[in-house]
Short mmCIF file of C-alpha atoms and ligand atoms in Angstrom, two decimals:
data_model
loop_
_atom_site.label_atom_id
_atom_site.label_comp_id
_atom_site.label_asym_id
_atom_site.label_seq_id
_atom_site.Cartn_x
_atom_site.Cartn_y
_atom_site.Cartn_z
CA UNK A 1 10.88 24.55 -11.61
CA UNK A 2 11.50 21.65 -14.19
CA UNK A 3 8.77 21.84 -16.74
CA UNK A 4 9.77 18.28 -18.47
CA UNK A 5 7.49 15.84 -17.86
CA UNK A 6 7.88 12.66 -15.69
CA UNK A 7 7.50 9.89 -17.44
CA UNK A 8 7.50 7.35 -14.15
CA UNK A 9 3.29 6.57 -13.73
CA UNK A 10 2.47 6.46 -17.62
CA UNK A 11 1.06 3.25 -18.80
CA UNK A 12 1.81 1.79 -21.98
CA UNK A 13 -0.53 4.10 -24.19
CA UNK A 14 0.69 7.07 -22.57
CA UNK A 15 4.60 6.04 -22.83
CA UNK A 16 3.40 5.39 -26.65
CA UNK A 17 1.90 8.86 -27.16
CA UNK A 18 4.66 10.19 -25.30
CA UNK A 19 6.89 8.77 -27.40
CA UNK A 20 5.07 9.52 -30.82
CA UNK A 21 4.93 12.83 -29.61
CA UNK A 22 8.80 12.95 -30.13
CA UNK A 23 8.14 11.93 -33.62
CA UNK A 24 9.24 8.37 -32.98
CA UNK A 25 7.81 4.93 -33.89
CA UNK A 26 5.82 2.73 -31.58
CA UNK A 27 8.19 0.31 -31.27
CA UNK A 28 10.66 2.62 -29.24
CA UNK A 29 8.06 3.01 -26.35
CA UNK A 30 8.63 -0.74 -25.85
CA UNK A 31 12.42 -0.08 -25.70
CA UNK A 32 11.88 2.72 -23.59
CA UNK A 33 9.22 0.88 -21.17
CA UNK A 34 12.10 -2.09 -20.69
CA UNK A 35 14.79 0.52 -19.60
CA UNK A 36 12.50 2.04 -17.18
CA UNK A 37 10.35 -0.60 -15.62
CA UNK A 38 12.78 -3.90 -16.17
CA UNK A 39 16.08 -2.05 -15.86
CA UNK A 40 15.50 0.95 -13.48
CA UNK A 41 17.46 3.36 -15.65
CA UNK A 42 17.51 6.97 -14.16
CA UNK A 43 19.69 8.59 -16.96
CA UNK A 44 18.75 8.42 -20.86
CA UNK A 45 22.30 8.98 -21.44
CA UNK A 46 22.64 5.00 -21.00
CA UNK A 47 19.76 3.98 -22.65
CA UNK A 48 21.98 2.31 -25.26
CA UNK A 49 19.47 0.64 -27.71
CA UNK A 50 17.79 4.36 -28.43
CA UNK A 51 19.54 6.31 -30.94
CA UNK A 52 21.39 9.45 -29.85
CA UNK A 53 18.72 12.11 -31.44
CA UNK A 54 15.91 10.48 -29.86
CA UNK A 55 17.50 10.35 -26.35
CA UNK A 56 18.27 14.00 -26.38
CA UNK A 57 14.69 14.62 -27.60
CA UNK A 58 13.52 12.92 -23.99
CA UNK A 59 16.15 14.91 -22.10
CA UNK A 60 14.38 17.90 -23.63
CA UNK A 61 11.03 17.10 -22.59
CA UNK A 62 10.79 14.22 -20.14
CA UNK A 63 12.37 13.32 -16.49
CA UNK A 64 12.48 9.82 -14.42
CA UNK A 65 11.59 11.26 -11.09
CA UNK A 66 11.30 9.30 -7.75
CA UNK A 67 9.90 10.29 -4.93
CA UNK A 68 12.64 12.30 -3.34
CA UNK A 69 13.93 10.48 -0.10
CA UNK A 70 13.56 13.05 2.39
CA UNK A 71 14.78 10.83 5.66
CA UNK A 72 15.43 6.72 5.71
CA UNK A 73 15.25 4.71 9.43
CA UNK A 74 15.92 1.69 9.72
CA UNK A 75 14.25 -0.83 12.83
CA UNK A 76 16.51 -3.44 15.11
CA UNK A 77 14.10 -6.01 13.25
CA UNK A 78 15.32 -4.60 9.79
CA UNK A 79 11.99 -2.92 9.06
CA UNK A 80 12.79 0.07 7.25
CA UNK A 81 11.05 2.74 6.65
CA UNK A 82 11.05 6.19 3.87
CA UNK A 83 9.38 9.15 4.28
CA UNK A 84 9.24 10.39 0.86
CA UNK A 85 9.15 13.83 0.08
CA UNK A 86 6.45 14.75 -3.23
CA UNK A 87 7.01 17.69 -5.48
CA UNK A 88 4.60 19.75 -3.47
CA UNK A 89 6.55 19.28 -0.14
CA UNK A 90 4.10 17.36 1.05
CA UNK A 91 5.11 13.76 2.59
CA UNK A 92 3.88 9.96 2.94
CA UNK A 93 6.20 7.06 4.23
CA UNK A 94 6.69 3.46 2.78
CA UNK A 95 7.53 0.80 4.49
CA UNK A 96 9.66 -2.66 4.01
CA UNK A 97 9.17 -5.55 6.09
CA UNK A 98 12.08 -8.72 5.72
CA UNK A 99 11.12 -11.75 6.01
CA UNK A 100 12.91 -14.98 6.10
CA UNK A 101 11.42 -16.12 2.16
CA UNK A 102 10.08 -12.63 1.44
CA UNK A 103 10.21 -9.05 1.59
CA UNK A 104 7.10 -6.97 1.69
CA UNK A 105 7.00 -3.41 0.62
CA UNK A 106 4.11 -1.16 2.44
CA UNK A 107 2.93 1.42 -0.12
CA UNK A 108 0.94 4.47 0.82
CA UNK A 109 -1.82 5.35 -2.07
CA UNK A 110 -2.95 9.18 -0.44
CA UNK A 111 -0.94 11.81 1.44
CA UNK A 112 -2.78 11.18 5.07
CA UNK A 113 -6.37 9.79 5.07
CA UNK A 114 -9.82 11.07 4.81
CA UNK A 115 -11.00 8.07 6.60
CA UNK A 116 -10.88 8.87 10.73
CA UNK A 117 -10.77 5.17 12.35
CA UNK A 118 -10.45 6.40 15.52
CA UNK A 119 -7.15 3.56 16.17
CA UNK A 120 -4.71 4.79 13.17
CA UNK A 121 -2.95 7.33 13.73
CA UNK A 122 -3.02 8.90 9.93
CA UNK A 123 -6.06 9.26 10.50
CA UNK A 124 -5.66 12.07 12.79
CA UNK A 125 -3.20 13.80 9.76
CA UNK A 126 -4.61 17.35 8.20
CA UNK A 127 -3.52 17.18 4.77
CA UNK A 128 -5.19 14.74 2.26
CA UNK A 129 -4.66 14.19 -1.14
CA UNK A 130 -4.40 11.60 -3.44
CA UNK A 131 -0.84 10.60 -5.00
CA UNK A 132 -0.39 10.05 -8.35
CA UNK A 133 -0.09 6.89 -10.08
CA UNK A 134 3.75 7.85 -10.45
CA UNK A 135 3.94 8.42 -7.36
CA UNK A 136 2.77 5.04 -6.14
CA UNK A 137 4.74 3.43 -8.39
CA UNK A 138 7.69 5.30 -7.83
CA UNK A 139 7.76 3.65 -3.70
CA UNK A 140 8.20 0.18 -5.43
CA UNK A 141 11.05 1.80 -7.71
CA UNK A 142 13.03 3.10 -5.47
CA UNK A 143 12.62 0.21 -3.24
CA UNK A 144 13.89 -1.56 -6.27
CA UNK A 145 16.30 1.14 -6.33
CA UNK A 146 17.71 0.45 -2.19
CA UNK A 147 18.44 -2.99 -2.72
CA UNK A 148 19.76 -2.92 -6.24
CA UNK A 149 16.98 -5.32 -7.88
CA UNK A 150 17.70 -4.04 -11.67
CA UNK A 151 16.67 -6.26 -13.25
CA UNK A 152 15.26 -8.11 -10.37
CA UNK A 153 17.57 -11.44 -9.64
CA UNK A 154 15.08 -15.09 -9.67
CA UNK A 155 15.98 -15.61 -6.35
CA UNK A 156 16.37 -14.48 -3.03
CA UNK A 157 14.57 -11.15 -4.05
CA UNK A 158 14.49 -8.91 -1.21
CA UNK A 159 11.24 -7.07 -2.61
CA UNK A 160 8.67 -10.17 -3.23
CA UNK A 161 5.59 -8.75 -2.11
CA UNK A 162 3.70 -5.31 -2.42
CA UNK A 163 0.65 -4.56 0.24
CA UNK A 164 -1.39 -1.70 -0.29
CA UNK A 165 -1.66 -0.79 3.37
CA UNK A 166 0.20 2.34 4.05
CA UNK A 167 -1.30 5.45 4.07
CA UNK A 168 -4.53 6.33 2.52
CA UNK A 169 -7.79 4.64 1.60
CA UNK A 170 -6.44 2.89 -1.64
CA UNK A 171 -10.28 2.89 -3.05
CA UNK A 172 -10.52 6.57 -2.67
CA UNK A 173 -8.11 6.95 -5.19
CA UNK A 174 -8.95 3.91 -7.38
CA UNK A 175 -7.77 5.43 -10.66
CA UNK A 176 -4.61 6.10 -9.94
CA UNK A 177 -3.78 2.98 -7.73
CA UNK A 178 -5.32 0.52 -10.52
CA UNK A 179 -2.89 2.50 -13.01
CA UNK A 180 -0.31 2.10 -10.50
CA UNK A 181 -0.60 -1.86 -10.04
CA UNK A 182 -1.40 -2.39 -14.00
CA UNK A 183 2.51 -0.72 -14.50
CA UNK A 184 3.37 -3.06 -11.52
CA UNK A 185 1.83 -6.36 -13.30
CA UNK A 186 3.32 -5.42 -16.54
CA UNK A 187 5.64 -8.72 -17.29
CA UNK A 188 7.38 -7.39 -19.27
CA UNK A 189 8.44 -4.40 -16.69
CA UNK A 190 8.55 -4.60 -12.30
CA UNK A 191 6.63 -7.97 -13.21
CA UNK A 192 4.94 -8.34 -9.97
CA UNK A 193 2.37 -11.33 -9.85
CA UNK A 194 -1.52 -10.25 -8.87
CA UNK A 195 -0.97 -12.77 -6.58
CA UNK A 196 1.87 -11.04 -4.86
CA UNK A 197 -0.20 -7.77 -4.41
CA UNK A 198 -2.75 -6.99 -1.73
CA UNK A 199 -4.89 -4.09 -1.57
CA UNK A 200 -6.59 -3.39 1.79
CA UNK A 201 -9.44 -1.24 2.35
CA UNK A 202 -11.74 0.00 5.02
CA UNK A 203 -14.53 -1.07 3.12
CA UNK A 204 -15.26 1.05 -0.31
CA UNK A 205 -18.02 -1.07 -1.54
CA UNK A 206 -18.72 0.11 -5.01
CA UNK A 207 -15.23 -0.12 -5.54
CA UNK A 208 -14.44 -3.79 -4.21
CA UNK A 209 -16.29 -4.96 -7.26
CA UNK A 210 -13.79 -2.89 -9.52
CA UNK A 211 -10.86 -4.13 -7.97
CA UNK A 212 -12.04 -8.11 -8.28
CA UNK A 213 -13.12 -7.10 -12.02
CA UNK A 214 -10.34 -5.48 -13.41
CA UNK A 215 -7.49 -6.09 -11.11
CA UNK A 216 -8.12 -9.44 -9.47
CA UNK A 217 -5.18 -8.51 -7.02
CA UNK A 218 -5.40 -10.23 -3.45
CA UNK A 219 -8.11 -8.97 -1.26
CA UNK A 220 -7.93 -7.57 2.65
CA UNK A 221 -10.54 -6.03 4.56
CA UNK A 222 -10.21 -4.20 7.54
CA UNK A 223 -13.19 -5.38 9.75
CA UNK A 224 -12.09 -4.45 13.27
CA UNK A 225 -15.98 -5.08 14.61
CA UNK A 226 -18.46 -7.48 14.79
CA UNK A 227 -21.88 -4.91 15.18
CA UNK A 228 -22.83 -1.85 13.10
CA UNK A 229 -23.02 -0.08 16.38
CA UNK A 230 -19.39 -0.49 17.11
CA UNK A 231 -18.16 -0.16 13.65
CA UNK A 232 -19.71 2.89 13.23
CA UNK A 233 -17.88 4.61 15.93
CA UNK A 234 -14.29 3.34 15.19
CA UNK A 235 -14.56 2.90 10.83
CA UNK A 236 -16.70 5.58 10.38
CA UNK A 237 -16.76 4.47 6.80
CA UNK A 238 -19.41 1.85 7.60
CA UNK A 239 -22.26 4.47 8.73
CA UNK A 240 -21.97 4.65 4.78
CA UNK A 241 -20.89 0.95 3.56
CA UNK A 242 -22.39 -1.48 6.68
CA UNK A 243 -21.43 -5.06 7.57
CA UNK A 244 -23.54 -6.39 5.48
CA UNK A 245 -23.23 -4.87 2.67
CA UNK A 246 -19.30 -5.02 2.99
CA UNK A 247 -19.21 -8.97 3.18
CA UNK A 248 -21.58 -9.40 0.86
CA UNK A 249 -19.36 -7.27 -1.18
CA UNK A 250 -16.47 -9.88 -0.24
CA UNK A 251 -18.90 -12.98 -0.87
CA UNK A 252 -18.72 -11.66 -4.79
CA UNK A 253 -15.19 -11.17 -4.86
CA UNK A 254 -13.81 -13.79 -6.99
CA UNK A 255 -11.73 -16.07 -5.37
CA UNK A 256 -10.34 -19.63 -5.74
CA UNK A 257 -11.19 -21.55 -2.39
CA UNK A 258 -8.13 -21.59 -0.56
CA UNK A 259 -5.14 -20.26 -3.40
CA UNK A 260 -7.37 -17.19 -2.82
CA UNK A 261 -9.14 -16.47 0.36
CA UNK A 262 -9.65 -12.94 1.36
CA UNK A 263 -8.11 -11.95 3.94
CA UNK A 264 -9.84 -9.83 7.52
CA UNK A 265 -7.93 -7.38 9.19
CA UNK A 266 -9.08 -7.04 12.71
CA UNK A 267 -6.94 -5.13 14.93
CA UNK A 268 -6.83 -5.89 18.80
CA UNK A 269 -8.44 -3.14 21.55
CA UNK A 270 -8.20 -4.04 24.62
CA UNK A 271 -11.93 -4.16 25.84
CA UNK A 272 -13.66 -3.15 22.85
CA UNK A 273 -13.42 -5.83 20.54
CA UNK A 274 -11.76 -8.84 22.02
CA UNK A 275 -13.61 -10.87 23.39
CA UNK A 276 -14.41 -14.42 22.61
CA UNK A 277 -18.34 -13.51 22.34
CA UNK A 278 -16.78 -11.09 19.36
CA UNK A 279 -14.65 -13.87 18.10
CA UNK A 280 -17.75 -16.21 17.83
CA UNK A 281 -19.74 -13.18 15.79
CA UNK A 282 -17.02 -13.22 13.88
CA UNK A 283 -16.95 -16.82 12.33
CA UNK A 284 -20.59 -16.45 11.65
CA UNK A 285 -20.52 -13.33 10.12
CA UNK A 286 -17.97 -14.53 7.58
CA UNK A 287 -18.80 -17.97 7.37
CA UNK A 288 -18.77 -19.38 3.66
CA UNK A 289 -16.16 -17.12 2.43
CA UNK A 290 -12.69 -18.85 1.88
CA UNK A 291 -10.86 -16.16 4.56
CA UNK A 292 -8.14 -15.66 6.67
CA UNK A 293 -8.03 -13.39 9.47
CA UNK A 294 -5.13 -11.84 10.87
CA UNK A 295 -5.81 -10.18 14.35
CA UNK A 296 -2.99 -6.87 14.11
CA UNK A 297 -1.98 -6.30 17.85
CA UNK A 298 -3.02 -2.11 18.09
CA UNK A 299 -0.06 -0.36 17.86
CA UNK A 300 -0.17 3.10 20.18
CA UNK A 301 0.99 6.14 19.44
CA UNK A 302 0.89 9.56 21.62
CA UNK A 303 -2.60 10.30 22.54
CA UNK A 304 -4.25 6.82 21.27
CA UNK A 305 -7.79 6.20 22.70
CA UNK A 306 -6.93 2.33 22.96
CA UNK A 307 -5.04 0.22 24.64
CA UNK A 308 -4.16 -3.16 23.08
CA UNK A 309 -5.23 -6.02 23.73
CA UNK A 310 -3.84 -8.50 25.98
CA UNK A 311 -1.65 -11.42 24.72
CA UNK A 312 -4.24 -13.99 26.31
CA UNK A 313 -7.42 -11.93 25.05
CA UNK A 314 -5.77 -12.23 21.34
CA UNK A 315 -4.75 -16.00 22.28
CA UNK A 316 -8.37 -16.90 23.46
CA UNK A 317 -9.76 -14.58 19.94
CA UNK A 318 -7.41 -16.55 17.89
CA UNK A 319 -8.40 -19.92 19.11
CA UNK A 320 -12.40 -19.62 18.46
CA UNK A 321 -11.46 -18.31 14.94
CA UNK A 322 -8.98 -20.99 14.27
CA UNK A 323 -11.27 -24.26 15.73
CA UNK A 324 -14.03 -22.48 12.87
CA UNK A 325 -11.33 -23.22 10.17
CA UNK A 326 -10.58 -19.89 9.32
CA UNK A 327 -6.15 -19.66 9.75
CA UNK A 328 -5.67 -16.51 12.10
CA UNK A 329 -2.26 -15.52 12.37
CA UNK A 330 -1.27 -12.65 14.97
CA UNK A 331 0.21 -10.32 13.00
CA UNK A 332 4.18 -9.71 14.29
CA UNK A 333 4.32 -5.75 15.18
CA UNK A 334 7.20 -4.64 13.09
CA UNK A 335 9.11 -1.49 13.00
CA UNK A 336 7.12 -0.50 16.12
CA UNK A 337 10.94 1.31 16.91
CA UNK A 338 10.80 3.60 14.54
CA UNK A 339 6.72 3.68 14.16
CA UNK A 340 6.62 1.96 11.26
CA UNK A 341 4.11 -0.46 12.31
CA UNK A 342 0.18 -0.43 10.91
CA UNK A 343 -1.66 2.73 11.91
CA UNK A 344 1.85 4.68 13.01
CA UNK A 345 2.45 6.52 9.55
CA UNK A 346 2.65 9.77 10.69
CA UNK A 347 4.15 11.22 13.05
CA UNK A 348 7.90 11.13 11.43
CA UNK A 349 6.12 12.57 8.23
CA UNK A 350 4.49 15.75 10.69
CA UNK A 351 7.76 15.68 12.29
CA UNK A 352 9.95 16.71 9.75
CA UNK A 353 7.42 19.06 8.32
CA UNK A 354 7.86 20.71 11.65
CA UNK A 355 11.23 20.25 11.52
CA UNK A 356 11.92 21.85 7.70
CA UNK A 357 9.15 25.07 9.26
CA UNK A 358 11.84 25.62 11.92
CA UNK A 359 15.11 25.44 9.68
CA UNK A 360 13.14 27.44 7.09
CA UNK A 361 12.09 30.16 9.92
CA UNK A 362 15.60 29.94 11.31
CA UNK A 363 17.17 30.40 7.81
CA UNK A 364 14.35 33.19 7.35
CA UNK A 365 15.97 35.15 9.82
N1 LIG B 1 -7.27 2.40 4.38
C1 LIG B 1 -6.91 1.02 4.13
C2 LIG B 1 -5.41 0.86 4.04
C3 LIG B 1 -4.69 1.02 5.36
S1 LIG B 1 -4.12 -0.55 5.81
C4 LIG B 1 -7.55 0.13 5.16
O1 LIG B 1 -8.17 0.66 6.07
O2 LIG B 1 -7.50 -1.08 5.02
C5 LIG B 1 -3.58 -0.34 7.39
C6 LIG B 1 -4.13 -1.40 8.33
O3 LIG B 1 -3.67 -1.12 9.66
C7 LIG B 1 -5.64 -1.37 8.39
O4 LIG B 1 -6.17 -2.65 8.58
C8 LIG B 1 -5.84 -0.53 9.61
O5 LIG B 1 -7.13 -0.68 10.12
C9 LIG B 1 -4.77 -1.03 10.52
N2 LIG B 1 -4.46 -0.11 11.62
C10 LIG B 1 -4.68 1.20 11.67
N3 LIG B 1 -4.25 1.73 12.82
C11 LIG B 1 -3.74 0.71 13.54
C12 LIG B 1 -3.10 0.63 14.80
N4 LIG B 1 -2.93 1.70 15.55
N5 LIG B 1 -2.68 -0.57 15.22
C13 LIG B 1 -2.84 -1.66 14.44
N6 LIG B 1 -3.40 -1.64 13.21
C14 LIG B 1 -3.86 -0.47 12.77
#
């Protein structure tokens, strides 16, 4: 086992101590930082602006790890999708979704989810636990990495965009994600604009409040339902954190009328919540708050409780939410080929797990 430490995930106090540590001046970790987060570099032997002695020092003691890429699919739509392998064998998947002026990268902020919404299928995944800030930021990297964006080019950038919407309840691991996005803002590193990141959650409270505070990234909330009494049964999470307490949550989060409305996740079951009685509690309920709602057609996976609504159910939903002002785009299923769509992250991790088991047991005997 490598002992050196990886020094993808450190912020800029932590590069500096790192860096002191090697009995160098402060003014290297800014060196160092550009190679890294503006450049990409993988190999110190190229970091030509460090002298010699100090690059073998960091060979000695330091790594630039990614997330190892354990299996890479690619959807007809050109979706793609990673499922990353972590130093403890464990897995998550990112995602990339093209788009004709942008490129959105999915990025999972836990190893399955705690959570249980009865729709998502990660939900229904064993093993939690929370990735590291490294880790997080190391999905954007070697994104970076895939489509050669070192340094990233002014235009036509295939990686715009970063969502916070793959697997994992991003608020249950605030420290690390916040570390995560703070390397990701750096300007003078991956350079991504607050605007340009979106965190989702299921409805963390507490935490919302942190995230408008300190981060002030873009804001989505997965909603889903209307009542308390149907919330609680499909995001458990609001028997803890209920409706009311959740938008009034959102109703503090700052925001600048329209450059900045929050956006409402509400995903599409077919008999549950789609109806255009739910669509009307759904314009009061968030009335006042500069919103957008974007209704996610439920994708299925094997064994799903839910079917998904039907195209004229999320037509008729869409058109009470729309005539109260609020924009409510259907959200495009993407990847759905290679379940890379919202609430499929999964089964391709489980998959290969089983998968390596059997080659392990076969090469076991
Ligand atoms: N835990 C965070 C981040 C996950 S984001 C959150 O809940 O917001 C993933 C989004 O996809 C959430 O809005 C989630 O509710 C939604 N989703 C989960 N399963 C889905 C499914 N089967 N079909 C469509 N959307 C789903």
């Amino acid at each position: 086992m490598d002992s050196r430490a990886n020094l993808i995930g450190l912020d800029r106090d932590e590069l500096k101590a790192a860096v002191a540590a090697l009995g160098e001046p402060g003014f290297r970790a800014r060196q160092l930082w550009h190679w890294l987060y503006a450049r990409g570099e993988t190999d110190f032997a190229r970091m030509t602006t460090l002298s010699k002695g100090f690059r073998a020092a960091l060979v000695a003691h330091h790594v630039i790890a990614r997330p190892a890429i354990a299996h890479h699919q690619k959807s007809a739509d050109g979706t793609q999708k990673w499922l990353l392998r972590l130093g403890d064998a464990s897995a998550v998947e990112a995602v990339h979704i093209p788009e004709e002026d942008r490129g959105t990268l999915c990025v999972s902020s836990q190893v399955g989810c705690t959570l249980t919404c009865r729709f998502c299928h990660t939900g229904t995944q064993r093993l939690v636990r929370n990735l590291e800030a490294g880790e997080i930021v190391g999905q954007i990297m070697l994104a970076r990495d895939a489509f050669g964006e070192w340094p990233a080019p002014a235009e036509g950038r295939k990686l715009t965009n970063i969502v916070m919407m793959g697997m994992g309840e991003p608020l249950y691991n605030y420290d690390n994600v916040a570390k995560a996005l703070r390397v990701a803002m750096d300007p003078e590193g991956l350079a991504l604009s607050k605007r340009k990141i979106t965190l989702s959650t299921a409805g963390v409270v507490p935490m919302i409040r942190r995230v408008g505070a300190e981060l002030g990234v873009m804001l989505a909330v997965s909603l889903h339902a209307v009542t308390d009494e149907l919330r609680d049964r499909i995001v458990p999470l609001n028997k803890k954190y209920p409706i009311a307490d959740l938008l009034r949550a959102c109703r503090d989060y700052p925001t600048l009328r329209n450059a900045r409305r929050i956006t409402f996740e509400y995903v599409m079951l077919k008999g549950v919540n789609d109806s255009p009685a739910d669509a009307r509690a759904l314009v009061k309920l968030i009335a006042g708050i500069p919103a957008k709602v974007n209704l996610i057609p439920f994708n299925a996976w094997p064994g799903a409780p839910f079917e998904c609504a039907s195209d004229e159910a999320i037509e008729r939903f869409a058109k009470v939410v729309m005539a109260a002002g609020y924009p409510s785009p259907v959200r495009t299923p993407r990847g759905r080929d290679i379940l890379a769509a919202c609430g499929q992250l999964k089964s391709a991790s489980e998959k290969a797990r089983a998968k390596d088991r059997l080659a392990a047991q076969a090469g076991a005997a």
